[in-house]
Amino acid sequence: MGYKLPRLRVLPCFLGSSRAGVVATENYRFGKCIVRKNSGSAEVKDLNGRVIIRMPRNWFDGKQKSLPLGLPTTNENMAHGEKIAAQMNTDYLAGQFDTTLAKYKQQPQNHQQTAETLTIKELWGKYCDYKQRRWKALSAHYNRVTIGGWIDKIPQDWRKALEVRSYLLEQTTEGITVRVLCSIESCLEWAMRVGELPEQRNPYKRMGSDLQTKKLSVANALTKEEQAQVIQAFYDHPIWVYYAQFVEFLFLTGCRPSEAVGLDWSQITEDFSQITFDRSVVRIGRKWHQNKLSKTNRARIFYCNEKLQHLLTEIHTGSKGKGAVFLLNGEYLDYGVFSKRPWKTIAFPILNRNSTPYSTRDTFITRQTEAGKPIAIVAKWVDNSTSMIEKKYLDTTVTQSIRPD
């Protein structure tokens, strides 16, 4: 005995709505009622940040057709698309559908006017909202507060780039001017790409980079003797001794300080042979923010040598072995406090030059290269590209003694 075919009943259609043409299928074999959209219904879609209306194949003899509206995906534009899709569905059911689609290629009346009157501040707000999910917490804070603070002050007509440049050069440093101009350039590129602004030449193109001057490497690696002296000075200091193991860890791994601050015992194998760097912790205002993955959105495994394994064993013995590896009074170490006070107090007199805890990263990279390790391997250890290492982290003044075989 064969199975009975499913019975179909058409539910009432709601003319004037994109939900017109809904049908229900009663499946007696499985005892279920499945409600789904009929293939005869136009629907609004978001395609790569743009609003389109996708029509069913049976409207065009089996061919798939879509109507791009030329609008970015916003609540307002999606609502506009819903109205057009509803009109399409109504016309199709009434036998009045315009297959040329000319009838439905209407734009919101205020779209062109909005593009002309948008201010840089408004565009920057939209850009930050769009990038929010991609930015790390510190980057989002910097762009909204620091860059956003200057964008609030500049002339607001996005077409008058020279006025903006002149204002910034008069009010702040060249370095800040470059950062703000490059940020606006990126913002306008995005706005033109997604349709917030008409596509044309970006008036800020290369304006910030034209102000930049080439600088020599700013890497500041310590010699082997300086490294040993700084580490020992922390262990000998009556107040800052609780930073000693943290400092030694930075020198032995070359990791970013924020990665060490956020390091958890769950990232370290039980035999202390491997560390998985897949997060970081930064403080913004009074709140701690944990970032997933690294600055470059990658996770990496770092293989520990005997010295690092011994250090981790000591730290584990003196702690509960759970939660964060480096704690001070039950909280994460504050990098800002550490950099301005303990590091400055101890390292500066030994080095006789300005330095930051990032010098530990410069030192690790330079030491490993000096020892003959391939830069490509070192780059994987520290989560950087070879070009970035050569440009920013490799201290050529220390490697001048290296000679070819």
Tab-separated table of C-alpha atoms in Angstrom:
chain	number	residue	atom	x	y	z
A	1	MET	CA	0.000	0.000	0.000
A	2	GLY	CA	1.519	3.317	-1.066
A	3	TYR	CA	1.831	6.410	1.064
A	4	LYS	CA	-0.799	9.102	0.722
A	5	LEU	CA	0.412	12.335	-0.827
A	6	PRO	CA	0.527	15.366	1.508
A	7	ARG	CA	-2.547	17.553	1.396
A	8	LEU	CA	-1.949	21.245	0.765
A	9	ARG	CA	-4.170	24.032	1.886
A	10	VAL	CA	-3.501	27.647	1.061
A	11	LEU	CA	-3.612	29.942	4.015
A	12	PRO	CA	-5.123	33.423	3.620
A	13	CYS	CA	-2.719	35.723	1.780
A	14	PHE	CA	-1.942	39.095	3.257
A	15	LEU	CA	-1.913	41.441	0.320
A	16	GLY	CA	0.437	44.339	0.777
A	17	SER	CA	2.873	42.156	2.712
A	18	SER	CA	5.973	40.309	1.545
A	19	ARG	CA	4.548	37.265	3.355
A	20	ALA	CA	1.865	36.808	0.671
A	21	GLY	CA	1.716	33.304	-0.713
A	22	VAL	CA	2.325	31.297	2.491
A	23	VAL	CA	1.213	27.674	2.334
A	24	ALA	CA	0.969	24.916	4.918
A	25	THR	CA	1.862	21.276	4.291
A	26	GLU	CA	0.329	18.595	6.481
A	27	ASN	CA	2.626	15.580	6.521
A	28	TYR	CA	0.583	12.639	7.819
A	29	ARG	CA	3.511	10.221	7.522
A	30	PHE	CA	5.482	11.974	10.254
A	31	GLY	CA	2.562	13.559	12.026
A	32	LYS	CA	3.851	17.103	11.514
A	33	CYS	CA	2.505	20.336	10.067
A	34	ILE	CA	5.206	22.308	8.250
A	35	VAL	CA	4.566	25.976	7.513
A	36	ARG	CA	6.822	27.496	4.901
A	37	LYS	CA	7.001	30.309	2.355
A	38	ASN	CA	5.764	29.468	-1.100
A	39	SER	CA	8.272	29.702	-3.925
A	40	GLY	CA	6.034	32.441	-5.329
A	41	SER	CA	7.080	35.128	-2.850
A	42	ALA	CA	9.622	37.934	-3.313
A	43	GLU	CA	11.883	38.436	-0.316
A	44	VAL	CA	14.248	41.126	0.953
A	45	LYS	CA	17.848	39.952	1.495
A	46	ASP	CA	21.112	41.354	2.833
A	47	LEU	CA	23.894	40.558	0.359
A	48	ASN	CA	27.338	41.691	1.512
A	49	GLY	CA	25.946	44.733	3.267
A	50	ARG	CA	23.610	45.738	0.422
A	51	VAL	CA	19.818	45.422	0.136
A	52	ILE	CA	18.460	43.223	-2.663
A	53	ILE	CA	15.073	41.697	-3.437
A	54	ARG	CA	15.202	38.088	-4.587
A	55	MET	CA	12.340	36.820	-6.730
A	56	PRO	CA	11.309	33.185	-7.194
A	57	ARG	CA	12.403	31.254	-10.288
A	58	ASN	CA	8.881	30.464	-11.453
A	59	TRP	CA	8.302	34.178	-12.065
A	60	PHE	CA	10.977	34.117	-14.799
A	61	ASP	CA	10.685	30.662	-16.398
A	62	GLY	CA	13.096	29.018	-13.977
A	63	LYS	CA	15.693	31.785	-13.961
A	64	GLN	CA	16.825	33.284	-10.652
A	65	LYS	CA	16.542	37.066	-10.656
A	66	SER	CA	17.273	39.690	-8.037
A	67	LEU	CA	16.719	43.423	-7.859
A	68	PRO	CA	19.629	45.293	-6.204
A	69	LEU	CA	18.347	48.485	-4.622
A	70	GLY	CA	21.779	50.137	-4.475
A	71	LEU	CA	21.355	50.820	-0.765
A	72	PRO	CA	23.401	49.815	2.283
A	73	THR	CA	21.814	47.419	4.753
A	74	THR	CA	20.211	49.617	7.398
A	75	ASN	CA	16.904	49.250	9.223
A	76	GLU	CA	15.446	52.103	7.191
A	77	ASN	CA	16.570	50.660	3.852
A	78	MET	CA	15.439	47.131	4.742
A	79	ALA	CA	11.994	48.533	5.570
A	80	HIS	CA	12.002	50.301	2.204
A	81	GLY	CA	12.867	46.985	0.545
A	82	GLU	CA	10.024	45.243	2.360
A	83	LYS	CA	7.556	47.739	0.874
A	84	ILE	CA	8.842	47.083	-2.654
A	85	ALA	CA	8.743	43.287	-2.136
A	86	ALA	CA	5.175	43.568	-0.824
A	87	GLN	CA	4.193	45.568	-3.912
A	88	MET	CA	5.790	42.909	-6.144
A	89	ASN	CA	3.837	40.135	-4.418
A	90	THR	CA	0.585	42.087	-4.659
A	91	ASP	CA	1.135	42.827	-8.363
A	92	TYR	CA	2.030	39.205	-9.124
A	93	LEU	CA	-1.100	37.842	-7.477
A	94	ALA	CA	-3.188	40.427	-9.340
A	95	GLY	CA	-1.511	39.598	-12.663
A	96	GLN	CA	0.030	43.092	-12.887
A	97	PHE	CA	3.682	42.273	-12.166
A	98	ASP	CA	6.151	44.409	-14.153
A	99	THR	CA	8.693	41.901	-15.477
A	100	THR	CA	11.012	44.751	-16.564
A	101	LEU	CA	11.269	45.686	-12.839
A	102	ALA	CA	11.292	49.377	-13.820
A	103	LYS	CA	8.298	50.031	-11.584
A	104	TYR	CA	10.171	48.787	-8.518
A	105	LYS	CA	13.493	50.616	-8.963
A	106	GLN	CA	12.491	53.522	-6.776
A	107	GLN	CA	14.841	55.022	-4.171
A	108	PRO	CA	13.876	56.460	-0.793
A	109	GLN	CA	13.109	60.125	-1.355
A	110	ASN	CA	15.602	61.304	1.244
A	111	HIS	CA	18.521	59.009	0.257
A	112	GLN	CA	20.353	61.467	-2.026
A	113	GLN	CA	19.667	64.331	0.319
A	114	THR	CA	21.059	62.324	3.244
A	115	ALA	CA	24.272	61.536	1.349
A	116	GLU	CA	24.805	65.203	0.600
A	117	THR	CA	24.185	66.403	4.130
A	118	LEU	CA	25.938	63.674	6.146
A	119	THR	CA	28.644	65.071	8.404
A	120	ILE	CA	32.027	63.469	9.051
A	121	LYS	CA	30.910	62.835	12.627
A	122	GLU	CA	27.796	60.966	11.426
A	123	LEU	CA	29.808	58.934	8.927
A	124	TRP	CA	32.399	58.107	11.592
A	125	GLY	CA	29.661	56.891	13.944
A	126	LYS	CA	28.236	54.609	11.241
A	127	TYR	CA	31.742	53.353	10.414
A	128	CYS	CA	32.499	52.554	14.062
A	129	ASP	CA	29.196	50.695	14.416
A	130	TYR	CA	30.041	48.659	11.315
A	131	LYS	CA	33.586	47.813	12.510
A	132	GLN	CA	32.677	47.229	16.163
A	133	ARG	CA	32.543	43.426	15.911
A	134	ARG	CA	35.954	43.262	14.211
A	135	TRP	CA	37.817	45.645	16.485
A	136	LYS	CA	39.447	44.562	19.733
A	137	ALA	CA	38.155	46.389	22.827
A	138	LEU	CA	41.174	48.705	23.014
A	139	SER	CA	40.980	49.553	19.307
A	140	ALA	CA	37.245	50.291	19.578
A	141	HIS	CA	37.860	52.554	22.574
A	142	TYR	CA	40.717	54.355	20.803
A	143	ASN	CA	38.723	54.946	17.618
A	144	ARG	CA	35.544	56.069	19.344
A	145	VAL	CA	37.127	58.194	22.064
A	146	THR	CA	40.547	59.414	20.857
A	147	ILE	CA	40.005	59.641	17.088
A	148	GLY	CA	36.314	60.386	17.629
A	149	GLY	CA	37.229	63.295	19.924
A	150	TRP	CA	39.150	65.013	17.123
A	151	ILE	CA	36.473	64.196	14.548
A	152	ASP	CA	33.947	66.018	16.750
A	153	LYS	CA	36.056	69.196	16.483
A	154	ILE	CA	37.012	69.357	12.810
A	155	PRO	CA	35.006	71.047	9.995
A	156	GLN	CA	32.154	68.648	9.230
A	157	ASP	CA	31.806	68.879	5.430
A	158	TRP	CA	33.429	65.630	4.239
A	159	ARG	CA	34.252	67.175	0.867
A	160	LYS	CA	36.494	69.912	2.323
A	161	ALA	CA	39.543	67.794	3.121
A	162	LEU	CA	42.041	70.667	2.912
A	163	GLU	CA	40.151	72.592	5.601
A	164	VAL	CA	40.199	69.548	7.846
A	165	ARG	CA	43.937	69.056	7.271
A	166	SER	CA	44.707	72.711	8.023
A	167	TYR	CA	42.626	72.666	11.198
A	168	LEU	CA	44.363	69.563	12.545
A	169	LEU	CA	47.873	70.847	11.773
A	170	GLU	CA	47.066	74.060	13.642
A	171	GLN	CA	45.484	72.367	16.654
A	172	THR	CA	47.580	69.243	17.270
A	173	THR	CA	50.769	67.390	16.393
A	174	GLU	CA	51.647	66.056	12.986
A	175	GLY	CA	51.453	62.513	14.327
A	176	ILE	CA	47.845	62.924	15.511
A	177	THR	CA	46.977	64.701	12.253
A	178	VAL	CA	48.237	61.727	10.253
A	179	ARG	CA	46.207	59.270	12.349
A	180	VAL	CA	42.983	61.250	12.039
A	181	LEU	CA	43.359	61.847	8.288
A	182	CYS	CA	44.110	58.154	7.649
A	183	SER	CA	41.093	57.203	9.766
A	184	ILE	CA	38.803	59.522	7.792
A	185	GLU	CA	40.218	58.135	4.536
A	186	SER	CA	39.286	54.599	5.612
A	187	CYS	CA	35.864	55.784	6.775
A	188	LEU	CA	35.040	57.429	3.444
A	189	GLU	CA	36.301	54.432	1.455
A	190	TRP	CA	33.855	52.317	3.428
A	191	ALA	CA	31.013	54.851	3.037
A	192	MET	CA	31.417	54.921	-0.744
A	193	ARG	CA	31.679	51.141	-0.935
A	194	VAL	CA	28.437	50.531	0.979
A	195	GLY	CA	26.518	53.373	-0.673
A	196	GLU	CA	26.365	55.894	2.181
A	197	LEU	CA	28.157	58.347	-0.129
A	198	PRO	CA	28.159	58.566	-3.938
A	199	GLU	CA	31.108	56.744	-5.462
A	200	GLN	CA	33.784	59.240	-6.432
A	201	ARG	CA	37.431	59.964	-5.708
A	202	ASN	CA	38.105	59.987	-1.979
A	203	PRO	CA	39.272	63.559	-1.125
A	204	TYR	CA	41.418	62.143	1.722
A	205	LYS	CA	43.265	59.640	-0.470
A	206	ARG	CA	46.939	59.531	0.644
A	207	MET	CA	46.557	62.845	2.468
A	208	GLY	CA	47.713	61.337	5.760
A	209	SER	CA	50.511	59.254	4.261
A	210	ASP	CA	51.847	62.324	2.445
A	211	LEU	CA	52.632	63.843	5.849
A	212	GLN	CA	54.433	60.773	7.158
A	213	THR	CA	58.208	60.668	7.090
A	214	LYS	CA	60.225	57.466	7.005
A	215	LYS	CA	61.688	56.586	10.367
A	216	LEU	CA	64.495	54.264	11.336
A	217	SER	CA	63.753	51.158	13.369
A	218	VAL	CA	62.481	51.973	16.863
A	219	ALA	CA	63.375	48.554	18.243
A	220	ASN	CA	65.141	48.794	21.589
A	221	ALA	CA	66.563	45.375	22.424
A	222	LEU	CA	68.608	44.786	25.560
A	223	THR	CA	71.972	43.102	25.490
A	224	LYS	CA	72.361	39.782	27.316
A	225	GLU	CA	74.032	41.589	30.204
A	226	GLU	CA	71.306	44.248	30.414
A	227	GLN	CA	68.583	41.591	30.323
A	228	ALA	CA	70.190	39.656	33.174
A	229	GLN	CA	70.649	42.842	35.236
A	230	VAL	CA	67.037	43.977	34.786
A	231	ILE	CA	65.624	40.574	35.765
A	232	GLN	CA	67.869	40.320	38.824
A	233	ALA	CA	67.043	43.893	39.858
A	234	PHE	CA	63.341	42.999	39.973
A	235	TYR	CA	64.040	39.916	42.098
A	236	ASP	CA	66.160	42.035	44.477
A	237	HIS	CA	63.737	44.965	44.787
A	238	PRO	CA	61.918	45.113	48.144
A	239	ILE	CA	58.648	46.431	46.620
A	240	TRP	CA	58.520	45.434	42.973
A	241	VAL	CA	59.736	41.850	43.459
A	242	TYR	CA	56.261	40.483	42.685
A	243	TYR	CA	56.773	41.610	39.070
A	244	ALA	CA	60.024	39.629	38.717
A	245	GLN	CA	58.530	36.404	37.352
A	246	PHE	CA	56.292	38.396	35.009
A	247	VAL	CA	59.348	40.226	33.603
A	248	GLU	CA	61.340	37.020	33.206
A	249	PHE	CA	58.385	35.418	31.396
A	250	LEU	CA	58.240	38.327	28.933
A	251	PHE	CA	61.937	37.956	28.129
A	252	LEU	CA	61.650	34.168	27.678
A	253	THR	CA	58.606	34.199	25.366
A	254	GLY	CA	58.667	37.522	23.524
A	255	CYS	CA	54.870	37.617	23.848
A	256	ARG	CA	52.898	40.828	23.981
A	257	PRO	CA	52.488	42.117	27.569
A	258	SER	CA	48.687	41.957	27.233
A	259	GLU	CA	48.978	38.256	26.361
A	260	ALA	CA	51.027	37.631	29.501
A	261	VAL	CA	48.565	39.641	31.600
A	262	GLY	CA	45.676	37.483	30.354
A	263	LEU	CA	47.540	34.160	30.507
A	264	ASP	CA	45.528	31.436	32.223
A	265	TRP	CA	46.726	28.070	33.515
A	266	SER	CA	44.263	26.391	31.159
A	267	GLN	CA	46.454	27.602	28.286
A	268	ILE	CA	49.493	25.718	29.621
A	269	THR	CA	49.964	21.947	29.397
A	270	GLU	CA	50.375	19.994	32.631
A	271	ASP	CA	54.061	19.319	31.960
A	272	PHE	CA	54.629	23.028	31.181
A	273	SER	CA	56.006	22.164	27.738
A	274	GLN	CA	53.526	24.175	25.656
A	275	ILE	CA	51.632	27.450	25.923
A	276	THR	CA	48.677	28.307	23.704
A	277	PHE	CA	48.474	32.053	23.231
A	278	ASP	CA	44.865	32.641	22.208
A	279	ARG	CA	43.707	35.648	24.236
A	280	SER	CA	44.784	38.882	25.876
A	281	VAL	CA	43.516	41.172	28.618
A	282	VAL	CA	43.601	44.979	28.641
A	283	ARG	CA	42.258	47.571	31.016
A	284	ILE	CA	40.095	50.372	29.664
A	285	GLY	CA	39.129	52.862	32.321
A	286	ARG	CA	38.193	50.780	35.344
A	287	LYS	CA	37.132	47.669	33.450
A	288	TRP	CA	39.094	44.649	32.265
A	289	HIS	CA	38.425	43.451	28.713
A	290	GLN	CA	39.403	40.021	27.409
A	291	ASN	CA	40.138	39.757	23.700
A	292	LYS	CA	39.811	36.414	21.964
A	293	LEU	CA	42.763	35.309	19.857
A	294	SER	CA	45.773	37.560	19.311
A	295	LYS	CA	46.154	41.052	17.957
A	296	THR	CA	46.242	39.514	14.478
A	297	ASN	CA	43.228	37.256	15.261
A	298	ARG	CA	45.262	34.067	15.453
A	299	ALA	CA	46.064	31.453	18.086
A	300	ARG	CA	49.584	30.010	18.330
A	301	ILE	CA	51.423	27.316	20.245
A	302	PHE	CA	54.675	28.261	21.925
A	303	TYR	CA	57.070	25.461	22.877
A	304	CYS	CA	58.833	26.044	26.192
A	305	ASN	CA	62.541	25.517	26.750
A	306	GLU	CA	63.876	24.150	30.046
A	307	LYS	CA	64.366	27.589	31.583
A	308	LEU	CA	60.771	28.596	30.860
A	309	GLN	CA	59.450	25.249	32.114
A	310	HIS	CA	61.362	25.748	35.368
A	311	LEU	CA	59.903	29.256	35.754
A	312	LEU	CA	56.338	28.021	35.170
A	313	THR	CA	56.871	25.223	37.677
A	314	GLU	CA	57.943	27.753	40.320
A	315	ILE	CA	54.962	30.005	39.638
A	316	HIS	CA	52.558	27.062	39.706
A	317	THR	CA	53.976	25.833	43.021
A	318	GLY	CA	53.426	29.218	44.637
A	319	SER	CA	49.892	29.635	43.311
A	320	LYS	CA	46.603	27.749	43.279
A	321	GLY	CA	47.281	26.583	39.746
A	322	LYS	CA	43.922	27.896	38.533
A	323	GLY	CA	42.831	31.082	36.827
A	324	ALA	CA	45.293	33.776	35.765
A	325	VAL	CA	49.001	32.954	35.998
A	326	PHE	CA	50.074	36.455	37.027
A	327	LEU	CA	47.930	38.061	39.721
A	328	LEU	CA	48.402	40.980	42.096
A	329	ASN	CA	46.046	41.082	45.091
A	330	GLY	CA	43.685	38.773	43.222
A	331	GLU	CA	43.518	40.951	40.089
A	332	TYR	CA	45.233	41.120	36.712
A	333	LEU	CA	48.491	43.059	36.518
A	334	ASP	CA	47.874	46.602	35.303
A	335	TYR	CA	50.227	47.142	32.345
A	336	GLY	CA	49.882	50.938	32.550
A	337	VAL	CA	50.946	51.003	36.198
A	338	PHE	CA	53.730	48.477	35.587
A	339	SER	CA	55.117	50.426	32.628
A	340	LYS	CA	55.089	53.849	34.323
A	341	ARG	CA	56.361	52.885	37.763
A	342	PRO	CA	58.138	49.534	38.337
A	343	TRP	CA	59.680	49.251	34.871
A	344	LYS	CA	60.702	52.892	34.747
A	345	THR	CA	62.108	52.800	38.287
A	346	ILE	CA	64.214	49.673	37.738
A	347	ALA	CA	65.070	49.479	34.033
A	348	PHE	CA	65.926	53.098	33.237
A	349	PRO	CA	68.938	53.403	35.590
A	350	ILE	CA	70.375	50.136	34.280
A	351	LEU	CA	69.870	50.918	30.593
A	352	ASN	CA	70.625	54.656	30.725
A	353	ARG	CA	67.941	55.182	28.057
A	354	ASN	CA	64.183	55.305	27.722
A	355	SER	CA	62.500	51.943	27.397
A	356	THR	CA	59.133	50.206	27.759
A	357	PRO	CA	58.223	46.606	28.642
A	358	TYR	CA	57.831	46.033	24.897
A	359	SER	CA	61.642	46.009	24.840
A	360	THR	CA	61.345	42.454	26.140
A	361	ARG	CA	59.692	41.527	22.827
A	362	ASP	CA	62.392	43.345	20.843
A	363	THR	CA	65.001	41.522	22.906
A	364	PHE	CA	63.546	38.046	22.367
A	365	ILE	CA	63.232	38.554	18.598
A	366	THR	CA	66.733	39.999	18.293
A	367	ARG	CA	68.325	37.322	20.519
A	368	GLN	CA	66.728	34.486	18.559
A	369	THR	CA	67.802	35.955	15.227
A	370	GLU	CA	71.275	36.583	16.562
A	371	ALA	CA	71.437	32.894	17.549
A	372	GLY	CA	70.743	31.907	13.946
A	373	LYS	CA	67.027	31.078	14.144
A	374	PRO	CA	65.236	31.745	10.820
A	375	ILE	CA	63.132	34.907	10.917
A	376	ALA	CA	60.159	32.959	9.519
A	377	ILE	CA	60.249	30.654	12.570
A	378	VAL	CA	60.688	33.531	15.019
A	379	ALA	CA	57.741	35.276	13.338
A	380	LYS	CA	55.508	32.277	14.111
A	381	TRP	CA	56.687	32.226	17.737
A	382	VAL	CA	55.715	35.866	18.291
A	383	ASP	CA	52.716	36.089	15.915
A	384	ASN	CA	54.081	38.605	13.434
A	385	SER	CA	55.026	38.728	9.779
A	386	THR	CA	58.674	38.635	8.776
A	387	SER	CA	58.363	42.090	7.231
A	388	MET	CA	56.957	43.536	10.471
A	389	ILE	CA	59.762	41.952	12.493
A	390	GLU	CA	62.409	43.444	10.214
A	391	LYS	CA	60.681	46.815	10.202
A	392	LYS	CA	59.736	47.216	13.860
A	393	TYR	CA	61.177	44.631	16.234
A	394	LEU	CA	64.596	43.559	15.010
A	395	ASP	CA	67.258	45.798	16.570
A	396	THR	CA	69.913	46.007	13.871
A	397	THR	CA	72.354	47.751	16.215
A	398	VAL	CA	72.620	44.528	18.231
A	399	THR	CA	72.911	42.196	15.214
A	400	GLN	CA	75.760	44.074	13.543
A	401	SER	CA	78.188	41.518	14.936
A	402	ILE	CA	76.560	38.693	12.906
A	403	ARG	CA	78.697	37.674	9.930
A	404	PRO	CA	77.921	35.274	7.095
A	405	ASP	CA	79.594	31.864	7.187
